[in-house]
Amino acid sequence: MDGNGRWAKQRHMPRTVGHAKGAAGVRDLVKACADQGVRYLTLFAFSTENWGRPSDEVSTLMGLFIQYLEKEMKAMQAEGVRLNVLGDISAFPAELQQRIEATQNATVHNHTITLNVAANYGGRWDIVNAVQRWSAANPGVSAENMTEPDLAQHLSTAGMLDVDLLIRTGGESRISNFLLWQVAYAELYFTDVLWPDFDTLQLQQAFTWFASRERRFGTVAP
Ligand code: IPE
Ligand code: MG
């Protein structure tokens, strides 16, 4: 979800206004994904590198996250959205941690769509963490015996499908430490549209593009 700051700057408003506008659009996008049969939607909300932003911007982002969880609980229940946070949330303010836990617990049986919010997340962190967890779960076992599916079971996305479509808004063509393992065969969609302008019509365009891709997974066309 990139481009909130530039969206606000274009309007001579503080960056935080862009974040608020960006967050406000999420509900419709989640619903549109659910309606299209998407089973997992992962939003990159806050990277491990985002701590380097000015502290007032960081606290605005935390506040927006809390507000989102409070405001969206009802809609998530009504639409069968399961919330799942990917990342190390122990660094977040206690109020946010509690809100995350409560929302995850309250929505655990919803199964129309899983909304993963990657927060204090990094793809490299995910992989290192998975290796450590694998090793803790397999004491005395040599890593030579570890397979790709074994390790995948210890990633933050354990039990979920790999990424089919990665969308990055805001004009940059990079992955920026997002779900590195899981995007191995993802179709990559880069758009100049800034995140606050990325609406359900934009989403539909990305889906249409995705539908036109021939996915060979390293083999040849039939
Ligand atoms: C949102 O966009 C990304 C978040 C961390 C929420 P940016 O804040 O990166 O916006 P730009 O890139 O400065 O326009
Ligand atoms: Mg940015």
PDB file of C-alpha atoms and ligand atoms in Angstrom:
ATOM      1  CA  MET A   1       0.000   0.000   0.000  1.00  0.00           C
ATOM      2  CA  ASP A   2       2.372   2.701  -1.218  1.00  0.00           C
ATOM      3  CA  GLY A   3       1.826   6.354  -2.071  1.00  0.00           C
ATOM      4  CA  ASN A   4      -0.152   7.759   0.858  1.00  0.00           C
ATOM      5  CA  GLY A   5       2.382  10.483   1.565  1.00  0.00           C
ATOM      6  CA  ARG A   6       2.608  11.627  -2.056  1.00  0.00           C
ATOM      7  CA  TRP A   7      -1.180  11.614  -2.367  1.00  0.00           C
ATOM      8  CA  ALA A   8      -1.382  14.027   0.580  1.00  0.00           C
ATOM      9  CA  LYS A   9       1.524  16.153  -0.645  1.00  0.00           C
ATOM     10  CA  GLN A  10      -0.190  16.655  -3.997  1.00  0.00           C
ATOM     11  CA  ARG A  11      -3.075  18.163  -2.024  1.00  0.00           C
ATOM     12  CA  HIS A  12      -0.840  20.262   0.249  1.00  0.00           C
ATOM     13  CA  MET A  13      -1.929  18.232   3.246  1.00  0.00           C
ATOM     14  CA  PRO A  14       0.084  16.422   5.930  1.00  0.00           C
ATOM     15  CA  ARG A  15       1.195  12.865   5.113  1.00  0.00           C
ATOM     16  CA  THR A  16      -1.043  11.532   7.879  1.00  0.00           C
ATOM     17  CA  VAL A  17      -4.112  12.624   5.890  1.00  0.00           C
ATOM     18  CA  GLY A  18      -2.945  10.331   3.115  1.00  0.00           C
ATOM     19  CA  HIS A  19      -2.652   7.437   5.564  1.00  0.00           C
ATOM     20  CA  ALA A  20      -6.183   8.066   6.829  1.00  0.00           C
ATOM     21  CA  LYS A  21      -7.558   8.154   3.276  1.00  0.00           C
ATOM     22  CA  GLY A  22      -5.607   5.001   2.443  1.00  0.00           C
ATOM     23  CA  ALA A  23      -7.011   3.158   5.452  1.00  0.00           C
ATOM     24  CA  ALA A  24     -10.566   4.269   4.676  1.00  0.00           C
ATOM     25  CA  GLY A  25     -10.510   2.511   1.316  1.00  0.00           C
ATOM     26  CA  VAL A  26      -9.523  -0.876   2.713  1.00  0.00           C
ATOM     27  CA  ARG A  27     -13.014  -2.068   3.655  1.00  0.00           C
ATOM     28  CA  ASP A  28     -14.356  -1.889   0.076  1.00  0.00           C
ATOM     29  CA  LEU A  29     -11.268  -3.632  -1.268  1.00  0.00           C
ATOM     30  CA  VAL A  30     -11.568  -6.485   1.227  1.00  0.00           C
ATOM     31  CA  LYS A  31     -15.227  -6.897   0.296  1.00  0.00           C
ATOM     32  CA  ALA A  32     -14.445  -6.809  -3.435  1.00  0.00           C
ATOM     33  CA  CYS A  33     -11.776  -9.496  -2.951  1.00  0.00           C
ATOM     34  CA  ALA A  34     -14.180 -11.663  -0.954  1.00  0.00           C
ATOM     35  CA  ASP A  35     -16.861 -11.225  -3.636  1.00  0.00           C
ATOM     36  CA  GLN A  36     -14.378 -12.355  -6.303  1.00  0.00           C
ATOM     37  CA  GLY A  37     -13.485 -15.502  -4.375  1.00  0.00           C
ATOM     38  CA  VAL A  38     -10.064 -14.417  -3.157  1.00  0.00           C
ATOM     39  CA  ARG A  39      -9.283 -16.581  -0.123  1.00  0.00           C
ATOM     40  CA  TYR A  40      -6.320 -14.644   1.263  1.00  0.00           C
ATOM     41  CA  LEU A  41      -5.596 -10.947   1.018  1.00  0.00           C
ATOM     42  CA  THR A  42      -2.400  -9.669   2.595  1.00  0.00           C
ATOM     43  CA  LEU A  43      -1.889  -5.958   3.124  1.00  0.00           C
ATOM     44  CA  PHE A  44       1.572  -4.644   3.886  1.00  0.00           C
ATOM     45  CA  ALA A  45       0.701  -2.046   6.502  1.00  0.00           C
ATOM     46  CA  PHE A  46       3.960  -1.525   8.375  1.00  0.00           C
ATOM     47  CA  SER A  47       7.399  -2.869   7.607  1.00  0.00           C
ATOM     48  CA  THR A  48      10.239  -3.444  10.054  1.00  0.00           C
ATOM     49  CA  GLU A  49      11.933  -0.531   8.238  1.00  0.00           C
ATOM     50  CA  ASN A  50       8.997   1.865   8.827  1.00  0.00           C
ATOM     51  CA  TRP A  51      10.147   2.427  12.437  1.00  0.00           C
ATOM     52  CA  GLY A  52      12.672   4.804  10.869  1.00  0.00           C
ATOM     53  CA  ARG A  53       9.911   7.330  10.032  1.00  0.00           C
ATOM     54  CA  PRO A  54       9.277  10.406  12.207  1.00  0.00           C
ATOM     55  CA  SER A  55       7.702   9.347  15.513  1.00  0.00           C
ATOM     56  CA  ASP A  56       4.467  11.296  14.952  1.00  0.00           C
ATOM     57  CA  GLU A  57       3.931   9.482  11.663  1.00  0.00           C
ATOM     58  CA  VAL A  58       4.606   6.123  13.335  1.00  0.00           C
ATOM     59  CA  SER A  59       2.084   6.875  16.079  1.00  0.00           C
ATOM     60  CA  THR A  60      -0.494   8.012  13.518  1.00  0.00           C
ATOM     61  CA  LEU A  61      -0.102   4.670  11.734  1.00  0.00           C
ATOM     62  CA  MET A  62      -0.518   2.785  15.042  1.00  0.00           C
ATOM     63  CA  GLY A  63      -3.595   4.859  15.851  1.00  0.00           C
ATOM     64  CA  LEU A  64      -5.124   4.187  12.438  1.00  0.00           C
ATOM     65  CA  PHE A  65      -4.560   0.475  12.910  1.00  0.00           C
ATOM     66  CA  ILE A  66      -6.358   0.507  16.279  1.00  0.00           C
ATOM     67  CA  GLN A  67      -9.204   2.564  14.800  1.00  0.00           C
ATOM     68  CA  TYR A  68      -9.505   0.249  11.826  1.00  0.00           C
ATOM     69  CA  LEU A  69      -9.802  -2.819  14.055  1.00  0.00           C
ATOM     70  CA  GLU A  70     -12.386  -1.116  16.266  1.00  0.00           C
ATOM     71  CA  LYS A  71     -14.469   0.231  13.411  1.00  0.00           C
ATOM     72  CA  GLU A  72     -14.331  -2.832  11.171  1.00  0.00           C
ATOM     73  CA  MET A  73     -15.063  -5.571  13.703  1.00  0.00           C
ATOM     74  CA  LYS A  74     -18.790  -5.611  12.884  1.00  0.00           C
ATOM     75  CA  ALA A  75     -18.274  -5.616   9.121  1.00  0.00           C
ATOM     76  CA  MET A  76     -15.635  -8.340   9.418  1.00  0.00           C
ATOM     77  CA  GLN A  77     -18.070 -10.549  11.328  1.00  0.00           C
ATOM     78  CA  ALA A  78     -20.898  -9.831   8.881  1.00  0.00           C
ATOM     79  CA  GLU A  79     -18.747 -10.596   5.846  1.00  0.00           C
ATOM     80  CA  GLY A  80     -16.892 -13.598   7.241  1.00  0.00           C
ATOM     81  CA  VAL A  81     -13.478 -11.934   7.342  1.00  0.00           C
ATOM     82  CA  ARG A  82     -10.840 -13.596   9.466  1.00  0.00           C
ATOM     83  CA  LEU A  83      -8.166 -11.192  10.659  1.00  0.00           C
ATOM     84  CA  ASN A  84      -4.637 -12.453  10.998  1.00  0.00           C
ATOM     85  CA  VAL A  85      -1.608 -10.299  11.681  1.00  0.00           C
ATOM     86  CA  LEU A  86       1.748 -11.329  10.225  1.00  0.00           C
ATOM     87  CA  GLY A  87       4.785  -9.934  12.010  1.00  0.00           C
ATOM     88  CA  ASP A  88       6.236  -9.380  15.453  1.00  0.00           C
ATOM     89  CA  ILE A  89       3.540  -7.412  17.244  1.00  0.00           C
ATOM     90  CA  SER A  90       5.378  -7.413  20.577  1.00  0.00           C
ATOM     91  CA  ALA A  91       6.984  -4.077  19.637  1.00  0.00           C
ATOM     92  CA  PHE A  92       3.572  -2.371  19.326  1.00  0.00           C
ATOM     93  CA  PRO A  93       1.808  -0.346  22.037  1.00  0.00           C
ATOM     94  CA  ALA A  94      -0.069  -2.590  24.504  1.00  0.00           C
ATOM     95  CA  GLU A  95      -3.454  -1.243  23.379  1.00  0.00           C
ATOM     96  CA  LEU A  96      -2.775  -2.232  19.780  1.00  0.00           C
ATOM     97  CA  GLN A  97      -1.493  -5.667  20.768  1.00  0.00           C
ATOM     98  CA  GLN A  98      -4.633  -6.301  22.814  1.00  0.00           C
ATOM     99  CA  ARG A  99      -6.873  -5.102  20.010  1.00  0.00           C
ATOM    100  CA  ILE A 100      -5.101  -7.355  17.518  1.00  0.00           C
ATOM    101  CA  GLU A 101      -5.410 -10.399  19.808  1.00  0.00           C
ATOM    102  CA  ALA A 102      -9.068  -9.682  20.497  1.00  0.00           C
ATOM    103  CA  THR A 103      -9.917  -9.250  16.802  1.00  0.00           C
ATOM    104  CA  GLN A 104      -7.996 -12.358  15.787  1.00  0.00           C
ATOM    105  CA  ASN A 105      -9.780 -14.401  18.459  1.00  0.00           C
ATOM    106  CA  ALA A 106     -13.207 -12.999  17.610  1.00  0.00           C
ATOM    107  CA  THR A 107     -12.851 -13.706  13.881  1.00  0.00           C
ATOM    108  CA  VAL A 108     -11.026 -17.037  14.066  1.00  0.00           C
ATOM    109  CA  HIS A 109     -14.012 -19.024  12.764  1.00  0.00           C
ATOM    110  CA  ASN A 110     -14.754 -16.713   9.824  1.00  0.00           C
ATOM    111  CA  HIS A 111     -13.855 -18.343   6.544  1.00  0.00           C
ATOM    112  CA  THR A 112     -15.011 -16.289   3.574  1.00  0.00           C
ATOM    113  CA  ILE A 113     -11.645 -14.525   3.337  1.00  0.00           C
ATOM    114  CA  THR A 114      -8.557 -14.229   5.502  1.00  0.00           C
ATOM    115  CA  LEU A 115      -7.283 -10.686   5.800  1.00  0.00           C
ATOM    116  CA  ASN A 116      -3.608 -10.824   6.652  1.00  0.00           C
ATOM    117  CA  VAL A 117      -2.204  -7.551   7.838  1.00  0.00           C
ATOM    118  CA  ALA A 118       1.580  -7.567   7.679  1.00  0.00           C
ATOM    119  CA  ALA A 119       2.695  -5.284  10.497  1.00  0.00           C
ATOM    120  CA  ASN A 120       6.218  -4.999  11.846  1.00  0.00           C
ATOM    121  CA  TYR A 121       6.792  -7.573   9.157  1.00  0.00           C
ATOM    122  CA  GLY A 122       9.784  -8.296   6.960  1.00  0.00           C
ATOM    123  CA  GLY A 123      10.221 -11.181   4.533  1.00  0.00           C
ATOM    124  CA  ARG A 124      13.739 -11.909   5.765  1.00  0.00           C
ATOM    125  CA  TRP A 125      12.558 -11.833   9.371  1.00  0.00           C
ATOM    126  CA  ASP A 126       9.843 -14.344   8.415  1.00  0.00           C
ATOM    127  CA  ILE A 127      12.391 -16.777   6.951  1.00  0.00           C
ATOM    128  CA  VAL A 128      14.882 -16.489   9.844  1.00  0.00           C
ATOM    129  CA  ASN A 129      12.030 -16.871  12.311  1.00  0.00           C
ATOM    130  CA  ALA A 130      10.809 -19.975  10.462  1.00  0.00           C
ATOM    131  CA  VAL A 131      14.276 -21.567  10.612  1.00  0.00           C
ATOM    132  CA  GLN A 132      14.455 -20.878  14.357  1.00  0.00           C
ATOM    133  CA  ARG A 133      10.991 -22.316  14.900  1.00  0.00           C
ATOM    134  CA  TRP A 134      11.767 -25.361  12.775  1.00  0.00           C
ATOM    135  CA  SER A 135      14.884 -25.958  14.792  1.00  0.00           C
ATOM    136  CA  ALA A 136      13.044 -25.574  18.114  1.00  0.00           C
ATOM    137  CA  ALA A 137      10.381 -28.023  16.890  1.00  0.00           C
ATOM    138  CA  ASN A 138      13.020 -30.522  15.740  1.00  0.00           C
ATOM    139  CA  PRO A 139      15.635 -30.697  18.482  1.00  0.00           C
ATOM    140  CA  GLY A 140      18.729 -32.619  17.501  1.00  0.00           C
ATOM    141  CA  VAL A 141      17.609 -32.961  13.853  1.00  0.00           C
ATOM    142  CA  SER A 142      20.112 -31.841  11.208  1.00  0.00           C
ATOM    143  CA  ALA A 143      18.945 -29.065   8.882  1.00  0.00           C
ATOM    144  CA  GLU A 144      19.993 -31.360   6.036  1.00  0.00           C
ATOM    145  CA  ASN A 145      16.692 -33.131   6.646  1.00  0.00           C
ATOM    146  CA  MET A 146      14.632 -29.955   6.334  1.00  0.00           C
ATOM    147  CA  THR A 147      12.492 -29.684   3.198  1.00  0.00           C
ATOM    148  CA  GLU A 148      10.804 -26.646   1.644  1.00  0.00           C
ATOM    149  CA  PRO A 149       7.342 -27.716   2.882  1.00  0.00           C
ATOM    150  CA  ASP A 150       8.829 -28.274   6.373  1.00  0.00           C
ATOM    151  CA  LEU A 151      10.109 -24.720   6.495  1.00  0.00           C
ATOM    152  CA  ALA A 152       6.938 -23.271   4.966  1.00  0.00           C
ATOM    153  CA  GLN A 153       5.022 -24.740   7.904  1.00  0.00           C
ATOM    154  CA  HIS A 154       6.882 -22.404  10.203  1.00  0.00           C
ATOM    155  CA  LEU A 155       6.459 -19.214   8.173  1.00  0.00           C
ATOM    156  CA  SER A 156       3.897 -16.673   9.346  1.00  0.00           C
ATOM    157  CA  THR A 157       1.702 -17.841   6.435  1.00  0.00           C
ATOM    158  CA  ALA A 158       1.749 -21.519   7.465  1.00  0.00           C
ATOM    159  CA  GLY A 159      -1.175 -23.403   5.987  1.00  0.00           C
ATOM    160  CA  MET A 160      -1.992 -20.672   3.463  1.00  0.00           C
ATOM    161  CA  LEU A 161      -1.474 -20.658  -0.280  1.00  0.00           C
ATOM    162  CA  ASP A 162       1.503 -18.981  -1.949  1.00  0.00           C
ATOM    163  CA  VAL A 163       0.932 -15.525  -3.406  1.00  0.00           C
ATOM    164  CA  ASP A 164      -0.729 -15.578  -6.850  1.00  0.00           C
ATOM    165  CA  LEU A 165      -0.868 -11.853  -7.476  1.00  0.00           C
ATOM    166  CA  LEU A 166       1.235  -9.144  -5.864  1.00  0.00           C
ATOM    167  CA  ILE A 167       0.024  -5.586  -6.372  1.00  0.00           C
ATOM    168  CA  ARG A 168       2.262  -2.650  -5.564  1.00  0.00           C
ATOM    169  CA  THR A 169       0.839   0.830  -5.875  1.00  0.00           C
ATOM    170  CA  GLY A 170       2.734   4.110  -5.950  1.00  0.00           C
ATOM    171  CA  GLY A 171       4.962   3.651  -8.978  1.00  0.00           C
ATOM    172  CA  GLU A 172       7.863   1.687  -7.474  1.00  0.00           C
ATOM    173  CA  SER A 173       8.884  -1.628  -9.024  1.00  0.00           C
ATOM    174  CA  ARG A 174      10.305  -3.443  -6.034  1.00  0.00           C
ATOM    175  CA  ILE A 175       9.314  -6.030  -3.450  1.00  0.00           C
ATOM    176  CA  SER A 176      10.697  -4.200  -0.390  1.00  0.00           C
ATOM    177  CA  ASN A 177      11.003  -7.268   1.859  1.00  0.00           C
ATOM    178  CA  PHE A 178       7.376  -8.379   1.480  1.00  0.00           C
ATOM    179  CA  LEU A 179       6.566 -12.132   1.682  1.00  0.00           C
ATOM    180  CA  LEU A 180       9.845 -13.025  -0.027  1.00  0.00           C
ATOM    181  CA  TRP A 181       9.438 -16.793   0.176  1.00  0.00           C
ATOM    182  CA  GLN A 182       5.756 -16.733  -0.697  1.00  0.00           C
ATOM    183  CA  VAL A 183       6.031 -14.632  -3.891  1.00  0.00           C
ATOM    184  CA  ALA A 184       8.287 -17.154  -5.654  1.00  0.00           C
ATOM    185  CA  TYR A 185       5.765 -17.633  -8.497  1.00  0.00           C
ATOM    186  CA  ALA A 186       3.567 -14.587  -7.998  1.00  0.00           C
ATOM    187  CA  GLU A 187       2.504 -12.395 -10.896  1.00  0.00           C
ATOM    188  CA  LEU A 188       3.843  -8.915 -10.150  1.00  0.00           C
ATOM    189  CA  TYR A 189       1.560  -5.968 -10.847  1.00  0.00           C
ATOM    190  CA  PHE A 190       3.068  -2.511 -10.497  1.00  0.00           C
ATOM    191  CA  THR A 191       0.870   0.528 -10.910  1.00  0.00           C
ATOM    192  CA  ASP A 192       1.543   4.264 -10.676  1.00  0.00           C
ATOM    193  CA  VAL A 193      -1.804   4.761  -8.931  1.00  0.00           C
ATOM    194  CA  LEU A 194      -1.233   6.007  -5.376  1.00  0.00           C
ATOM    195  CA  TRP A 195      -2.748   3.812  -2.666  1.00  0.00           C
ATOM    196  CA  PRO A 196      -5.516   6.255  -1.603  1.00  0.00           C
ATOM    197  CA  ASP A 197      -6.698   6.256  -5.252  1.00  0.00           C
ATOM    198  CA  PHE A 198      -6.577   2.462  -5.568  1.00  0.00           C
ATOM    199  CA  ASP A 199     -10.279   1.620  -5.564  1.00  0.00           C
ATOM    200  CA  THR A 200     -12.332  -1.426  -6.558  1.00  0.00           C
ATOM    201  CA  LEU A 201     -12.156  -0.388 -10.227  1.00  0.00           C
ATOM    202  CA  GLN A 202      -8.357  -0.390 -10.005  1.00  0.00           C
ATOM    203  CA  LEU A 203      -8.532  -3.771  -8.303  1.00  0.00           C
ATOM    204  CA  GLN A 204     -10.676  -5.109 -11.113  1.00  0.00           C
ATOM    205  CA  GLN A 205      -8.100  -3.921 -13.649  1.00  0.00           C
ATOM    206  CA  ALA A 206      -5.392  -5.792 -11.749  1.00  0.00           C
ATOM    207  CA  PHE A 207      -7.541  -8.951 -11.724  1.00  0.00           C
ATOM    208  CA  THR A 208      -8.205  -8.637 -15.463  1.00  0.00           C
ATOM    209  CA  TRP A 209      -4.465  -8.305 -16.098  1.00  0.00           C
ATOM    210  CA  PHE A 210      -3.835 -11.319 -13.837  1.00  0.00           C
ATOM    211  CA  ALA A 211      -6.405 -13.396 -15.735  1.00  0.00           C
ATOM    212  CA  SER A 212      -4.509 -12.742 -18.975  1.00  0.00           C
ATOM    213  CA  ARG A 213      -1.228 -14.083 -17.634  1.00  0.00           C
ATOM    214  CA  GLU A 214      -0.061 -17.528 -18.648  1.00  0.00           C
ATOM    215  CA  ARG A 215       1.319 -19.185 -15.537  1.00  0.00           C
ATOM    216  CA  ARG A 216       3.795 -21.909 -16.328  1.00  0.00           C
ATOM    217  CA  PHE A 217       5.535 -22.408 -12.959  1.00  0.00           C
ATOM    218  CA  GLY A 218       8.817 -23.127 -14.705  1.00  0.00           C
ATOM    219  CA  THR A 219       7.371 -25.584 -17.226  1.00  0.00           C
ATOM    220  CA  VAL A 220       6.460 -24.951 -20.890  1.00  0.00           C
ATOM    221  CA  ALA A 221       3.117 -23.879 -22.330  1.00  0.00           C
ATOM    222  CA  PRO A 222       0.759 -26.814 -23.053  1.00  0.00           C
TER     223      PRO A 222
HETATM  224  C1  IPE B   1       2.026   4.193   2.731  1.00  0.00           C
HETATM  225  O1  IPE B   1       2.576   5.046   1.801  1.00  0.00           O
HETATM  226  C2  IPE B   1       2.956   3.124   3.229  1.00  0.00           C
HETATM  227  C3  IPE B   1       2.851   2.853   4.678  1.00  0.00           C
HETATM  228  C4  IPE B   1       3.901   2.530   5.402  1.00  0.00           C
HETATM  229  C5  IPE B   1       1.548   2.890   5.353  1.00  0.00           C
HETATM  230  P1  IPE B   1       3.851   5.940   2.045  1.00  0.00           P
HETATM  231  O2  IPE B   1       3.765   6.587   3.381  1.00  0.00           O
HETATM  232  O3  IPE B   1       5.078   5.141   1.802  1.00  0.00           O
HETATM  233  O4  IPE B   1       3.672   7.049   0.921  1.00  0.00           O
HETATM  234  P2  IPE B   1       4.787   7.739   0.037  1.00  0.00           P
HETATM  235  O5  IPE B   1       5.629   6.651  -0.581  1.00  0.00           O
HETATM  236  O6  IPE B   1       5.581   8.611   0.942  1.00  0.00           O
HETATM  237  O7  IPE B   1       4.019   8.502  -0.991  1.00  0.00           O
HETATM  238 MG    MG B   2       6.358   4.877   0.219  1.00  0.00          MG
END
